[in-house]
Amino acid sequence: LRTGIVGMPNVGKSTLFNALTETQGAEAANYPFCTIEPNVGIVSVPDPRLKILEEINKSEKVIPATLEFVDIAGLVKGASTGEGLGNQFLANIRECDAIVHVVRCFEDTNVVHVDGSVDPVRDAEVINLELIFSDLAQVEKRLERVAKDRKTDPQEKEVLAKALQALEDGQPARSLLESLS
């Protein structure tokens, strides 16, 4: 499972990455866009049941489940239109299976905030909107291709139309999951 760590600059994404991967692999510094290229770390998931299974099956080798964490550079307002290298970072997010959204909830005059003040609700909304705008562009692009292809499954068109409507209404694509299952 590839999990992207996302949020605005200077919220603690790299610090969280370092803690999860038990490394100091990601530079954590007090300036926006300290991270440009994503940092990637693989972590074994501890499971005491593996030892029992190893003994029962007399396994020669035990391979635990792993999680891959990706420390993605900070997103800013306008990322979906290219602000702050936004398109590159959004592409990094699309390569992930899950997202951990880090929001800054602490005041510290020694740690700069790209918008000048700490407001976790505003910051979460900025990231969520940028993800919605990015998804909207992807859905619109796919709908254009689907419209030209007569072999396209009608269900795909239906799902894309529902996704388009949800995104245009400001809802994340994941809001469709319940209605599609």
Coordinates of N, CA and C in Angstrom, one line a residue:
L1 N 0.9 -1.2 0.0 CA 0.0 0.0 0.0 C 0.9 1.2 0.0
R2 N 0.7 2.1 -1.0 CA 1.5 3.3 -1.1 C 0.7 4.5 -0.5
T3 N 1.2 5.1 0.5 CA 0.4 6.1 1.2 C 1.2 7.4 1.1
G4 N 0.5 8.4 0.5 CA 1.1 9.8 0.4 C 0.8 10.6 1.6
I5 N 1.8 11.3 2.1 CA 1.6 12.3 3.2 C 1.5 13.7 2.6
V6 N 0.3 14.3 2.7 CA 0.1 15.6 2.0 C -0.3 16.6 3.0
G7 N -0.2 17.9 2.6 CA -0.6 19.0 3.4 C 0.1 20.3 2.8
M8 N -0.1 21.4 3.5 CA 0.5 22.6 3.1 C 2.0 22.6 3.5
P9 N 2.8 23.5 3.0 CA 4.2 23.5 3.5 C 4.3 23.8 5.0
N10 N 5.3 23.3 5.6 CA 5.7 23.5 7.0 C 4.6 23.1 8.0
V11 N 3.9 22.0 7.7 CA 2.9 21.5 8.7 C 3.4 20.3 9.5
G12 N 4.6 19.7 9.0 CA 5.1 18.5 9.7 C 5.1 17.2 9.0
K13 N 4.9 17.3 7.6 CA 4.8 16.1 6.8 C 6.1 15.3 6.9
S14 N 7.2 16.0 6.7 CA 8.5 15.4 6.7 C 8.9 14.8 8.1
T15 N 8.5 15.6 9.1 CA 8.7 15.1 10.5 C 7.9 13.8 10.7
L16 N 6.6 13.8 10.3 CA 5.8 12.6 10.4 C 6.4 11.4 9.6
F17 N 6.9 11.7 8.4 CA 7.5 10.7 7.6 C 8.7 10.1 8.3
N18 N 9.6 11.0 8.9 CA 10.8 10.5 9.6 C 10.4 9.6 10.8
A19 N 9.3 10.0 11.5 CA 8.9 9.2 12.6 C 8.3 7.9 12.2
L20 N 7.5 7.8 11.1 CA 6.9 6.6 10.7 C 8.0 5.6 10.1
T21 N 9.0 6.2 9.4 CA 10.0 5.3 8.8 C 11.2 5.1 9.7
E22 N 11.2 5.7 10.9 CA 12.2 5.6 11.9 C 13.6 6.0 11.3
T23 N 13.6 7.1 10.5 CA 14.8 7.5 9.8 C 14.8 9.1 9.9
Q24 N 15.9 9.6 9.4 CA 16.0 11.1 9.3 C 16.1 11.3 7.8
G25 N 15.5 10.5 6.9 CA 15.6 10.5 5.5 C 15.1 11.7 4.8
A26 N 14.1 12.4 5.5 CA 13.5 13.6 4.9 C 14.0 14.8 5.6
E27 N 14.5 15.8 4.9 CA 14.9 17.0 5.6 C 13.7 17.7 6.1
A28 N 13.7 18.1 7.3 CA 12.6 18.9 7.9 C 13.2 20.3 8.2
A29 N 12.8 21.3 7.4 CA 13.4 22.6 7.6 C 12.3 23.6 7.6
N30 N 12.6 24.8 8.1 CA 11.7 25.9 8.3 C 11.6 26.8 7.1
Y31 N 11.3 26.3 6.0 CA 11.0 27.1 4.8 C 10.2 26.3 3.8
P32 N 9.3 27.0 3.1 CA 8.4 26.3 2.2 C 9.1 25.6 1.1
F33 N 8.6 24.4 0.7 CA 9.2 23.6 -0.4 C 10.6 23.1 -0.1
C34 N 10.8 22.8 1.1 CA 12.1 22.2 1.5 C 12.1 20.8 0.8
T35 N 11.0 20.2 0.7 CA 10.8 18.9 -0.1 C 10.4 19.2 -1.5
I36 N 11.2 18.8 -2.4 CA 10.7 19.0 -3.8 C 10.5 17.6 -4.4
E37 N 11.5 16.7 -4.4 CA 11.3 15.3 -4.8 C 10.7 14.6 -3.7
P38 N 9.7 13.7 -3.9 CA 9.2 12.9 -2.8 C 10.2 12.0 -2.1
N39 N 10.1 11.9 -0.8 CA 10.9 11.0 0.0 C 10.0 9.7 0.1
V40 N 10.7 8.6 -0.1 CA 9.9 7.3 0.0 C 10.6 6.4 1.0
G41 N 9.7 5.8 1.8 CA 10.2 4.9 2.9 C 9.3 3.7 3.0
I42 N 9.8 2.5 3.2 CA 9.1 1.3 3.3 C 9.2 0.8 4.7
V43 N 8.0 0.5 5.3 CA 8.0 0.1 6.7 C 7.3 -1.3 6.8
S44 N 7.9 -2.2 7.6 CA 7.3 -3.5 7.9 C 6.2 -3.3 8.9
V45 N 5.1 -4.0 8.7 CA 4.0 -4.0 9.6 C 4.2 -5.1 10.6
P46 N 4.4 -4.8 11.9 CA 4.6 -5.9 12.9 C 3.3 -6.7 13.0
D47 N 3.5 -8.0 13.1 CA 2.3 -8.9 13.3 C 2.8 -10.2 14.0
P48 N 2.5 -10.3 15.3 CA 3.0 -11.4 16.1 C 2.5 -12.7 15.6
R49 N 1.4 -12.7 14.8 CA 0.8 -14.0 14.2 C 1.7 -14.6 13.2
L50 N 2.6 -13.8 12.6 CA 3.6 -14.4 11.6 C 4.5 -15.4 12.3
K51 N 4.9 -15.2 13.5 CA 5.8 -16.1 14.2 C 5.1 -17.4 14.4
I52 N 3.8 -17.4 14.8 CA 3.1 -18.6 15.0 C 2.9 -19.4 13.7
L53 N 2.5 -18.6 12.6 CA 2.4 -19.3 11.3 C 3.7 -19.9 10.8
E54 N 4.8 -19.2 11.1 CA 6.1 -19.7 10.7 C 6.4 -21.0 11.4
E55 N 6.1 -21.1 12.7 CA 6.3 -22.3 13.4 C 5.4 -23.5 12.9
I56 N 4.1 -23.2 12.7 CA 3.2 -24.2 12.2 C 3.5 -24.7 10.9
N57 N 3.9 -23.8 10.0 CA 4.2 -24.2 8.6 C 5.7 -24.5 8.3
K58 N 6.5 -24.3 9.4 CA 7.9 -24.5 9.2 C 8.5 -23.8 8.0
S59 N 8.1 -22.5 8.0 CA 8.5 -21.7 6.8 C 10.0 -21.4 6.9
E60 N 10.6 -21.4 5.7 CA 12.0 -21.0 5.6 C 12.2 -19.5 5.7
K61 N 11.3 -18.8 5.2 CA 11.4 -17.3 5.2 C 10.0 -16.7 5.5
V62 N 10.0 -15.7 6.3 CA 8.8 -15.0 6.6 C 8.9 -13.5 6.1
I63 N 7.9 -13.1 5.3 CA 8.0 -11.8 4.7 C 6.8 -11.0 5.3
P64 N 7.0 -10.1 6.1 CA 5.9 -9.3 6.7 C 5.3 -8.4 5.7
A65 N 4.0 -8.0 5.9 CA 3.4 -6.9 5.1 C 4.2 -5.6 5.3
T66 N 4.1 -4.8 4.2 CA 4.8 -3.5 4.3 C 3.9 -2.4 3.9
L67 N 4.2 -1.2 4.4 CA 3.6 0.0 3.9 C 4.6 0.9 3.3
E68 N 4.3 1.5 2.2 CA 5.2 2.5 1.6 C 4.7 3.9 1.9
F69 N 5.5 4.7 2.5 CA 5.1 6.1 2.8 C 5.8 7.0 1.8
V70 N 5.1 8.0 1.3 CA 5.7 9.0 0.4 C 5.5 10.4 0.9
D71 N 6.5 11.1 1.2 CA 6.5 12.4 1.8 C 6.4 13.4 0.6
I72 N 5.3 13.9 0.3 CA 5.0 14.7 -0.9 C 5.2 16.2 -0.5
A73 N 5.8 17.0 -1.3 CA 6.0 18.4 -1.1 C 4.7 19.1 -0.8
G74 N 4.7 20.2 -0.1 CA 3.6 20.9 0.3 C 2.8 21.5 -0.8
L75 N 1.5 21.4 -0.7 CA 0.5 22.0 -1.7 C 0.1 23.4 -1.2
V76 N -0.1 24.3 -2.1 CA -0.6 25.6 -1.8 C -1.8 25.9 -2.6
K77 N -2.5 27.0 -2.2 CA -3.7 27.4 -3.0 C -3.3 27.7 -4.4
G78 N -4.0 27.1 -5.4 CA -3.7 27.3 -6.8 C -2.8 26.1 -7.3
A79 N -2.6 25.1 -6.5 CA -1.7 24.0 -7.0 C -2.3 23.3 -8.2
S80 N -3.6 23.2 -8.3 CA -4.2 22.6 -9.5 C -4.0 23.4 -10.8
T81 N -3.6 24.7 -10.6 CA -3.3 25.5 -11.8 C -1.8 25.7 -12.0
G82 N -1.0 25.0 -11.2 CA 0.4 25.1 -11.3 C 1.1 25.9 -10.3
E83 N 0.5 26.5 -9.3 CA 1.1 27.3 -8.3 C 2.1 26.4 -7.5
G84 N 3.2 26.9 -7.2 CA 4.2 26.2 -6.3 C 4.5 24.8 -6.8
L85 N 4.7 24.6 -8.1 CA 5.0 23.3 -8.7 C 3.9 22.3 -8.4
G86 N 2.6 22.8 -8.3 CA 1.5 22.0 -7.9 C 1.2 20.8 -8.8
N87 N 1.3 21.0 -10.1 CA 1.0 19.9 -10.9 C 1.9 18.7 -10.7
Q88 N 3.2 18.9 -10.4 CA 4.1 17.9 -10.2 C 3.7 17.1 -8.9
F89 N 3.3 17.9 -7.8 CA 3.0 17.3 -6.6 C 1.7 16.6 -6.7
L90 N 0.7 17.1 -7.4 CA -0.6 16.4 -7.6 C -0.4 15.1 -8.3
A91 N 0.6 15.1 -9.3 CA 0.9 13.8 -10.0 C 1.5 12.8 -9.0
N92 N 2.3 13.2 -8.0 CA 2.8 12.3 -7.0 C 1.7 11.8 -6.2
I93 N 0.7 12.5 -5.9 CA -0.5 12.1 -5.1 C -1.3 11.0 -5.9
R94 N -1.4 11.2 -7.2 CA -2.2 10.3 -8.0 C -1.6 8.9 -8.0
E95 N -0.3 8.8 -7.8 CA 0.4 7.5 -7.8 C 0.2 6.8 -6.5
C96 N -0.5 7.4 -5.5 CA -0.6 6.7 -4.2 C -2.0 6.1 -4.1
D97 N -2.1 5.0 -3.2 CA -3.3 4.3 -2.9 C -4.1 5.0 -1.8
A98 N -3.5 5.7 -1.0 CA -4.2 6.3 0.2 C -3.4 7.6 0.5
I99 N -4.1 8.5 1.2 CA -3.6 9.8 1.5 C -3.7 10.0 3.0
V100 N -2.6 10.5 3.7 CA -2.6 11.0 5.0 C -2.5 12.5 4.9
H101 N -3.5 13.2 5.4 CA -3.6 14.7 5.3 C -3.1 15.3 6.6
V102 N -2.0 16.0 6.6 CA -1.4 16.6 7.8 C -1.8 18.1 7.8
V103 N -2.4 18.5 8.9 CA -2.8 19.9 9.1 C -2.1 20.5 10.3
R104 N -1.6 21.7 10.1 CA -0.9 22.4 11.2 C -1.9 23.0 12.2
C105 N -1.8 22.6 13.5 CA -2.7 23.1 14.5 C -1.9 23.7 15.6
F106 N -0.7 24.1 15.4 CA 0.2 24.7 16.4 C 0.7 26.1 16.0
E107 N 0.8 27.0 17.0 CA 1.3 28.3 16.8 C 2.8 28.2 17.2
D108 N 3.7 28.8 16.3 CA 5.1 28.9 16.6 C 5.6 30.0 15.7
T109 N 6.0 31.1 16.3 CA 6.5 32.2 15.5 C 7.8 31.9 14.8
N110 N 8.5 30.8 15.2 CA 9.7 30.4 14.5 C 9.5 29.5 13.3
V111 N 8.2 29.1 13.1 CA 7.9 28.2 12.0 C 6.9 29.0 11.1
V112 N 7.4 29.4 9.9 CA 6.6 30.2 9.0 C 5.4 29.4 8.4
H113 N 4.4 30.2 8.1 CA 3.2 29.6 7.5 C 3.0 30.3 6.2
V114 N 2.8 29.6 5.1 CA 2.7 30.2 3.8 C 1.6 31.2 3.6
D115 N 0.6 31.1 4.4 CA -0.5 32.1 4.4 C -0.4 33.1 5.5
G116 N 0.6 33.1 6.3 CA 0.8 34.1 7.3 C 0.2 33.9 8.6
S117 N -0.8 32.9 8.7 CA -1.4 32.6 9.9 C -1.9 31.2 10.0
V118 N -2.0 30.6 11.2 CA -2.4 29.2 11.4 C -3.9 29.2 11.4
D119 N -4.5 28.5 10.5 CA -6.0 28.3 10.5 C -6.2 26.9 9.9
P120 N -6.3 25.8 10.8 CA -6.4 24.5 10.3 C -7.6 24.2 9.4
V121 N -8.7 24.8 9.7 CA -9.9 24.6 8.9 C -9.7 25.1 7.5
R122 N -9.2 26.3 7.4 CA -8.9 26.9 6.1 C -7.9 26.1 5.3
D123 N -6.8 25.7 6.0 CA -5.8 24.9 5.4 C -6.3 23.6 4.8
A124 N -7.1 22.9 5.6 CA -7.7 21.6 5.2 C -8.6 21.8 4.0
E125 N -9.4 22.9 4.0 CA -10.2 23.2 2.8 C -9.4 23.5 1.6
V126 N -8.3 24.2 1.7 CA -7.4 24.5 0.6 C -6.9 23.2 -0.1
I127 N -6.4 22.3 0.8 CA -5.9 21.1 0.2 C -7.0 20.3 -0.4
N128 N -8.2 20.1 0.3 CA -9.3 19.4 -0.3 C -9.8 20.0 -1.6
L129 N -9.8 21.3 -1.7 CA -10.3 21.9 -2.9 C -9.3 21.7 -4.1
E130 N -8.0 21.8 -3.8 CA -7.0 21.5 -4.8 C -7.1 20.1 -5.3
L131 N -7.3 19.1 -4.4 CA -7.5 17.7 -4.8 C -8.8 17.6 -5.6
I132 N -9.8 18.3 -5.3 CA -11.1 18.2 -6.1 C -10.8 18.8 -7.5
F133 N -10.2 20.0 -7.5 CA -9.9 20.6 -8.8 C -9.0 19.7 -9.7
S134 N -8.1 19.0 -9.1 CA -7.2 18.1 -9.8 C -8.0 16.9 -10.3
D135 N -8.9 16.3 -9.5 CA -9.7 15.2 -9.9 C -10.7 15.6 -11.0
L136 N -11.2 16.8 -10.9 CA -12.1 17.4 -11.9 C -11.5 17.4 -13.2
A137 N -10.3 17.9 -13.3 CA -9.5 18.0 -14.6 C -9.3 16.6 -15.1
Q138 N -9.0 15.6 -14.3 CA -8.8 14.2 -14.7 C -10.1 13.6 -15.3
V139 N -11.2 13.8 -14.6 CA -12.5 13.3 -15.0 C -12.9 13.9 -16.3
E140 N -12.7 15.2 -16.4 CA -13.1 15.9 -17.7 C -12.3 15.4 -18.9
K141 N -11.0 15.2 -18.6 CA -10.1 14.6 -19.7 C -10.6 13.2 -20.1
R142 N -10.9 12.4 -19.1 CA -11.3 11.0 -19.4 C -12.7 11.0 -20.1
L143 N -13.6 11.9 -19.7 CA -14.9 12.0 -20.4 C -14.7 12.4 -21.8
E144 N -13.8 13.2 -22.2 CA -13.5 13.6 -23.6 C -13.1 12.4 -24.4
R145 N -12.2 11.5 -23.8 CA -11.7 10.3 -24.5 C -12.9 9.3 -24.6
V146 N -13.6 9.2 -23.5 CA -14.7 8.2 -23.5 C -15.8 8.6 -24.6
A147 N -16.0 9.8 -24.8 CA -17.0 10.3 -25.7 C -16.7 9.9 -27.1
K148 N -15.4 9.9 -27.4 CA -14.9 9.5 -28.8 C -14.8 8.0 -29.0
D149 N -14.8 7.2 -28.0 CA -14.7 5.8 -28.1 C -16.0 5.1 -28.0
R150 N -16.5 4.5 -29.1 CA -17.8 3.8 -29.1 C -17.7 2.5 -28.3
K151 N -16.6 2.0 -28.1 CA -16.4 0.7 -27.4 C -16.5 0.9 -25.8
T152 N -16.6 2.1 -25.4 CA -16.5 2.3 -23.9 C -17.7 1.7 -23.2
D153 N -17.5 1.1 -22.1 CA -18.6 0.6 -21.3 C -19.5 1.7 -20.8
P154 N -20.8 1.6 -21.0 CA -21.7 2.6 -20.6 C -21.7 2.9 -19.1
Q155 N -21.3 1.9 -18.3 CA -21.2 2.1 -16.9 C -20.1 3.1 -16.6
E156 N -19.0 3.0 -17.3 CA -17.9 3.9 -17.1 C -18.4 5.4 -17.3
K157 N -19.1 5.6 -18.4 CA -19.7 6.9 -18.7 C -20.6 7.4 -17.6
E158 N -21.4 6.5 -17.0 CA -22.3 6.8 -16.0 C -21.5 7.2 -14.7
V159 N -20.5 6.4 -14.4 CA -19.7 6.7 -13.2 C -19.0 8.0 -13.3
L160 N -18.4 8.2 -14.5 CA -17.7 9.5 -14.7 C -18.6 10.7 -14.6
A161 N -19.8 10.5 -15.2 CA -20.8 11.6 -15.1 C -21.2 11.9 -13.6
K162 N -21.3 10.9 -12.8 CA -21.6 11.1 -11.4 C -20.4 11.7 -10.7
A163 N -19.2 11.3 -11.0 CA -18.0 11.9 -10.4 C -17.9 13.4 -10.8
L164 N -18.2 13.7 -12.1 CA -18.1 15.0 -12.5 C -19.1 15.9 -11.7
Q165 N -20.3 15.4 -11.6 CA -21.3 16.2 -10.8 C -20.9 16.4 -9.4
A166 N -20.4 15.3 -8.7 CA -20.0 15.5 -7.3 C -18.8 16.5 -7.2
L167 N -17.9 16.4 -8.1 CA -16.7 17.3 -8.0 C -17.1 18.7 -8.3
E168 N -18.0 18.9 -9.3 CA -18.5 20.3 -9.5 C -19.3 20.8 -8.4
D169 N -19.9 19.9 -7.6 CA -20.6 20.4 -6.4 C -19.7 20.5 -5.2
G170 N -18.4 20.4 -5.4 CA -17.4 20.6 -4.3 C -17.2 19.4 -3.4
Q171 N -17.7 18.2 -3.9 CA -17.6 17.0 -3.1 C -16.4 16.2 -3.6
P172 N -15.6 15.6 -2.7 CA -14.5 14.7 -3.2 C -15.0 13.5 -3.9
A173 N -14.2 12.9 -4.8 CA -14.6 11.7 -5.5 C -15.0 10.6 -4.6
R174 N -14.3 10.5 -3.5 CA -14.6 9.4 -2.5 C -16.0 9.4 -2.0
S175 N -16.7 10.6 -2.1 CA -18.1 10.6 -1.7 C -19.0 9.7 -2.5
L176 N -18.5 9.3 -3.6 CA -19.3 8.4 -4.5 C -19.2 6.9 -4.1
L177 N -18.3 6.6 -3.3 CA -18.0 5.2 -2.9 C -19.3 4.4 -2.4
E178 N -20.0 5.1 -1.5 CA -21.2 4.4 -0.9 C -22.2 4.2 -2.0
S179 N -22.5 5.1 -2.9 CA -23.5 5.0 -3.9 C -23.2 4.0 -5.0
L180 N -21.9 3.7 -5.1 CA -21.5 2.8 -6.2 C -21.4 1.3 -5.7
S181 N -21.4 1.1 -4.4 CA -21.2 -0.3 -3.9 C -22.5 -1.0 -3.7

